Amino acid sequence: MSEILGSLWWLIISLGVLVTLHEFGHFWVARRCGVKVLRFSVGFGKPLWMRVGKDGTEYAIGRIPLGGYVKMLDEREYEVGEALAQQAFNRKSVWQRIAITAAGPAANLILCVLFLWGMFVIGRPDFAPVVGSVNGIAAESGMRRGDTVLQIGDRVTPTWSEVQMALIPHALDRDDVAVQVRSENGSQLTRHLRLSKLPASFDERRAVEVMGLSGRHQLIPAVIGRVSPGEAAWGVLAEGDRITAIDGDPIASWNDIAPAVGRLGERGGNAMIEVARNGDRLALEIAPKRMKRENGEEFWGLGVAPPATIGEPKRDAVLRYDPIDAVPAAFRESVHQARELFAMIGRAFTGRVSIQNTVAGPVTIGRAANAYASNGPAWYLQLLAMLSLSLGILNLLPIPILDGGHLLYYLIELVKGSPVSERVMAAGHFVGLALIASLMGLAFYNDILNNLVR
């Protein structure tokens, strides 16, 4: 229940901030262009609170907090007296109307840069970009445990989050990519990750895992939480033992146990298992047994399991810049994320990625906002930056009823020298409403599929 309430709260806060500042962009430029603003509302529906400012504008907070709007004087909607006619939106030049319309998305793009600047200055706690376990394609490509990932393609990777964000686009495109690493012995090398070998279809949300990579922080310590009665380890190992070696093979994490036990079982006979127990180092004799998983599959096992609850790994890296260096860094990151967003839209339209993982609804956004906020202010600012960028770019799409659709009308007006006919605008609004309704339906469907059905 707490997660549901937290997700709802952060959804309202996030969208409230972004939409309000988007609408403020329209409001501020409209006022500078001499347009009379009738109402500035945060939220939709009947106002819960409203007051009239000295400028004659009604400032309101609506019952439905997910959105907002700016209502301007317009002769196409109201009968306007001659005294106020020059303050009507439709009386302004096409360039002024373009400026007013573009101000909302522009405000979101500016906010993206500001939020990222704040994130860089505060410092985002993260995990070091050190490889933990390697298998599959990553192992075949030469990646090794203990490699510190320095750069993927042309993107520097100071933290593990940057490693993931840099790898995912290449995985989606099945592009082989050069990975600059520093090995455990300190030498700098170039590994070539052969992502063209990825299967034709895979869970895009698990792209990095599918290619066979995990971070050092994702490794589970090789500490025994439970010993099954009657199995190989019963009477030999104890809860709390930390396994350090099996038959001479060093064990660094729980991931190393199964392969080592499998090799020991195939070899046959007893072997020594080394453990750390209460500050002592012990060498104990053990022989694995054939065991069965729930699906009936047989394997060599000891009959041990990790602790039921494992604490959160400690963050050992921080992505931070000083206030001056954070300015160009914020601009670079905004441009990079904008390119990636357009690329993702292109992948969705060409069918290279699932629409299920491209269009997010309010449930997904709320859960993400709650998770990011719980990780600290820097993480939440990063989420706000990405949402603001997405909102700005979405509104610039040339779909009637969106800002981009209105901008398209004004560009046509510049070319033909007269406004688009009301008949064309009405048809465009009908098409726009249908497209937006379809998009919203898809977003809610994805929410149900990704969050409620799982």
PDB file of N, CA and C in Angstrom, residues 267-310:
ATOM      1  N   ARG A 267      33.756 -34.644 -11.889  1.00  0.00           N
ATOM      2  CA  ARG A 267      35.034 -35.291 -11.602  1.00  0.00           C
ATOM      3  C   ARG A 267      34.842 -36.496 -10.704  1.00  0.00           C
ATOM      4  N   GLY A 268      33.895 -36.369  -9.763  1.00  0.00           N
ATOM      5  CA  GLY A 268      33.600 -37.468  -8.850  1.00  0.00           C
ATOM      6  C   GLY A 268      34.500 -37.469  -7.635  1.00  0.00           C
ATOM      7  N   GLY A 269      34.015 -38.071  -6.561  1.00  0.00           N
ATOM      8  CA  GLY A 269      34.804 -38.193  -5.350  1.00  0.00           C
ATOM      9  C   GLY A 269      34.691 -36.990  -4.440  1.00  0.00           C
ATOM     10  N   ASN A 270      35.433 -37.052  -3.327  1.00  0.00           N
ATOM     11  CA  ASN A 270      35.410 -35.967  -2.362  1.00  0.00           C
ATOM     12  C   ASN A 270      36.403 -34.871  -2.749  1.00  0.00           C
ATOM     13  N   ALA A 271      36.170 -33.676  -2.218  1.00  0.00           N
ATOM     14  CA  ALA A 271      37.093 -32.551  -2.430  1.00  0.00           C
ATOM     15  C   ALA A 271      37.013 -31.654  -1.200  1.00  0.00           C
ATOM     16  N   MET A 272      37.929 -30.708  -1.145  1.00  0.00           N
ATOM     17  CA  MET A 272      37.968 -29.788  -0.011  1.00  0.00           C
ATOM     18  C   MET A 272      37.209 -28.516  -0.350  1.00  0.00           C
ATOM     19  N   ILE A 273      36.405 -28.068   0.593  1.00  0.00           N
ATOM     20  CA  ILE A 273      35.709 -26.787   0.466  1.00  0.00           C
ATOM     21  C   ILE A 273      36.203 -25.902   1.598  1.00  0.00           C
ATOM     22  N   GLU A 274      36.681 -24.738   1.240  1.00  0.00           N
ATOM     23  CA  GLU A 274      37.252 -23.815   2.219  1.00  0.00           C
ATOM     24  C   GLU A 274      36.211 -22.764   2.584  1.00  0.00           C
ATOM     25  N   VAL A 275      36.065 -22.511   3.886  1.00  0.00           N
ATOM     26  CA  VAL A 275      35.077 -21.549   4.359  1.00  0.00           C
ATOM     27  C   VAL A 275      35.688 -20.666   5.432  1.00  0.00           C
ATOM     28  N   ALA A 276      35.095 -19.491   5.599  1.00  0.00           N
ATOM     29  CA  ALA A 276      35.437 -18.607   6.716  1.00  0.00           C
ATOM     30  C   ALA A 276      34.281 -18.693   7.710  1.00  0.00           C
ATOM     31  N   ARG A 277      34.602 -19.068   8.963  1.00  0.00           N
ATOM     32  CA  ARG A 277      33.557 -19.255   9.985  1.00  0.00           C
ATOM     33  C   ARG A 277      34.025 -18.629  11.299  1.00  0.00           C
ATOM     34  N   ASN A 278      33.287 -17.610  11.740  1.00  0.00           N
ATOM     35  CA  ASN A 278      33.586 -16.958  13.028  1.00  0.00           C
ATOM     36  C   ASN A 278      35.045 -16.510  13.137  1.00  0.00           C
ATOM     37  N   GLY A 279      35.577 -15.992  12.045  1.00  0.00           N
ATOM     38  CA  GLY A 279      36.947 -15.494  12.042  1.00  0.00           C
ATOM     39  C   GLY A 279      37.996 -16.546  11.759  1.00  0.00           C
ATOM     40  N   ASP A 280      37.600 -17.834  11.690  1.00  0.00           N
ATOM     41  CA  ASP A 280      38.544 -18.913  11.387  1.00  0.00           C
ATOM     42  C   ASP A 280      38.398 -19.332   9.927  1.00  0.00           C
ATOM     43  N   ARG A 281      39.476 -19.872   9.352  1.00  0.00           N
ATOM     44  CA  ARG A 281      39.442 -20.428   8.000  1.00  0.00           C
ATOM     45  C   ARG A 281      39.538 -21.936   8.118  1.00  0.00           C
ATOM     46  N   LEU A 282      38.534 -22.618   7.557  1.00  0.00           N
ATOM     47  CA  LEU A 282      38.438 -24.075   7.683  1.00  0.00           C
ATOM     48  C   LEU A 282      38.482 -24.716   6.301  1.00  0.00           C
ATOM     49  N   ALA A 283      39.039 -25.927   6.231  1.00  0.00           N
ATOM     50  CA  ALA A 283      39.024 -26.750   5.020  1.00  0.00           C
ATOM     51  C   ALA A 283      38.251 -28.018   5.350  1.00  0.00           C
ATOM     52  N   LEU A 284      37.115 -28.213   4.706  1.00  0.00           N
ATOM     53  CA  LEU A 284      36.219 -29.316   5.027  1.00  0.00           C
ATOM     54  C   LEU A 284      36.041 -30.218   3.811  1.00  0.00           C
ATOM     55  N   GLU A 285      35.878 -31.519   4.066  1.00  0.00           N
ATOM     56  CA  GLU A 285      35.729 -32.476   2.974  1.00  0.00           C
ATOM     57  C   GLU A 285      34.252 -32.606   2.611  1.00  0.00           C
ATOM     58  N   ILE A 286      33.989 -32.609   1.310  1.00  0.00           N
ATOM     59  CA  ILE A 286      32.591 -32.671   0.871  1.00  0.00           C
ATOM     60  C   ILE A 286      32.517 -33.294  -0.513  1.00  0.00           C
ATOM     61  N   ALA A 287      31.379 -33.907  -0.825  1.00  0.00           N
ATOM     62  CA  ALA A 287      31.119 -34.463  -2.158  1.00  0.00           C
ATOM     63  C   ALA A 287      29.694 -34.091  -2.545  1.00  0.00           C
ATOM     64  N   PRO A 288      29.497 -33.481  -3.700  1.00  0.00           N
ATOM     65  CA  PRO A 288      28.138 -33.074  -4.099  1.00  0.00           C
ATOM     66  C   PRO A 288      27.257 -34.277  -4.425  1.00  0.00           C
ATOM     67  N   LYS A 289      25.966 -34.049  -4.430  1.00  0.00           N
ATOM     68  CA  LYS A 289      24.982 -35.076  -4.774  1.00  0.00           C
ATOM     69  C   LYS A 289      24.157 -34.604  -5.969  1.00  0.00           C
ATOM     70  N   ARG A 290      23.569 -35.570  -6.681  1.00  0.00           N
ATOM     71  CA  ARG A 290      22.635 -35.222  -7.754  1.00  0.00           C
ATOM     72  C   ARG A 290      21.333 -34.754  -7.107  1.00  0.00           C
ATOM     73  N   MET A 291      20.845 -33.614  -7.557  1.00  0.00           N
ATOM     74  CA  MET A 291      19.615 -33.044  -7.016  1.00  0.00           C
ATOM     75  C   MET A 291      18.681 -32.697  -8.174  1.00  0.00           C
ATOM     76  N   LYS A 292      17.425 -32.410  -7.841  1.00  0.00           N
ATOM     77  CA  LYS A 292      16.443 -32.058  -8.871  1.00  0.00           C
ATOM     78  C   LYS A 292      15.824 -30.707  -8.573  1.00  0.00           C
ATOM     79  N   ARG A 293      15.695 -29.915  -9.653  1.00  0.00           N
ATOM     80  CA  ARG A 293      14.968 -28.645  -9.534  1.00  0.00           C
ATOM     81  C   ARG A 293      13.468 -28.909  -9.630  1.00  0.00           C
ATOM     82  N   GLU A 294      12.673 -27.869  -9.423  1.00  0.00           N
ATOM     83  CA  GLU A 294      11.210 -28.029  -9.445  1.00  0.00           C
ATOM     84  C   GLU A 294      10.721 -28.506 -10.799  1.00  0.00           C
ATOM     85  N   ASN A 295      11.447 -28.130 -11.879  1.00  0.00           N
ATOM     86  CA  ASN A 295      11.015 -28.545 -13.217  1.00  0.00           C
ATOM     87  C   ASN A 295      11.521 -29.943 -13.589  1.00  0.00           C
ATOM     88  N   GLY A 296      12.162 -30.637 -12.626  1.00  0.00           N
ATOM     89  CA  GLY A 296      12.639 -31.989 -12.865  1.00  0.00           C
ATOM     90  C   GLY A 296      14.066 -32.076 -13.381  1.00  0.00           C
ATOM     91  N   GLU A 297      14.676 -30.955 -13.682  1.00  0.00           N
ATOM     92  CA  GLU A 297      16.041 -30.946 -14.198  1.00  0.00           C
ATOM     93  C   GLU A 297      17.018 -31.345 -13.094  1.00  0.00           C
ATOM     94  N   GLU A 298      17.976 -32.243 -13.429  1.00  0.00           N
ATOM     95  CA  GLU A 298      18.959 -32.693 -12.460  1.00  0.00           C
ATOM     96  C   GLU A 298      20.216 -31.839 -12.511  1.00  0.00           C
ATOM     97  N   PHE A 299      20.882 -31.712 -11.365  1.00  0.00           N
ATOM     98  CA  PHE A 299      22.124 -30.954 -11.300  1.00  0.00           C
ATOM     99  C   PHE A 299      22.922 -31.430 -10.093  1.00  0.00           C
ATOM    100  N   TRP A 300      24.226 -31.096 -10.105  1.00  0.00           N
ATOM    101  CA  TRP A 300      25.069 -31.387  -8.957  1.00  0.00           C
ATOM    102  C   TRP A 300      24.935 -30.263  -7.947  1.00  0.00           C
ATOM    103  N   GLY A 301      24.631 -30.609  -6.681  1.00  0.00           N
ATOM    104  CA  GLY A 301      24.425 -29.567  -5.687  1.00  0.00           C
ATOM    105  C   GLY A 301      24.938 -29.963  -4.316  1.00  0.00           C
ATOM    106  N   LEU A 302      24.989 -28.960  -3.446  1.00  0.00           N
ATOM    107  CA  LEU A 302      25.414 -29.184  -2.060  1.00  0.00           C
ATOM    108  C   LEU A 302      24.244 -29.145  -1.093  1.00  0.00           C
ATOM    109  N   GLY A 303      23.114 -28.562  -1.538  1.00  0.00           N
ATOM    110  CA  GLY A 303      21.978 -28.411  -0.633  1.00  0.00           C
ATOM    111  C   GLY A 303      22.088 -27.189   0.235  1.00  0.00           C
ATOM    112  N   VAL A 304      22.653 -26.111  -0.316  1.00  0.00           N
ATOM    113  CA  VAL A 304      22.769 -24.855   0.433  1.00  0.00           C
ATOM    114  C   VAL A 304      22.063 -23.758  -0.350  1.00  0.00           C
ATOM    115  N   ALA A 305      21.658 -22.704   0.357  1.00  0.00           N
ATOM    116  CA  ALA A 305      20.969 -21.575  -0.265  1.00  0.00           C
ATOM    117  C   ALA A 305      21.460 -20.283   0.374  1.00  0.00           C
ATOM    118  N   PRO A 306      21.376 -19.157  -0.362  1.00  0.00           N
ATOM    119  CA  PRO A 306      21.792 -17.876   0.210  1.00  0.00           C
ATOM    120  C   PRO A 306      20.799 -17.400   1.261  1.00  0.00           C
ATOM    121  N   PRO A 307      21.146 -16.389   2.040  1.00  0.00           N
ATOM    122  CA  PRO A 307      20.203 -15.845   3.022  1.00  0.00           C
ATOM    123  C   PRO A 307      18.919 -15.379   2.360  1.00  0.00           C
ATOM    124  N   ALA A 308      17.806 -15.497   3.061  1.00  0.00           N
ATOM    125  CA  ALA A 308      16.504 -15.101   2.511  1.00  0.00           C
ATOM    126  C   ALA A 308      16.471 -13.614   2.198  1.00  0.00           C
ATOM    127  N   THR A 309      17.113 -12.816   3.025  1.00  0.00           N
ATOM    128  CA  THR A 309      17.157 -11.368   2.792  1.00  0.00           C
ATOM    129  C   THR A 309      18.608 -10.939   2.674  1.00  0.00           C
ATOM    130  N   ILE A 310      18.886 -10.189   1.619  1.00  0.00           N
ATOM    131  CA  ILE A 310      20.237  -9.702   1.372  1.00  0.00           C
ATOM    132  C   ILE A 310      20.187  -8.183   1.340  1.00  0.00           C
TER     133      ILE A 310
END
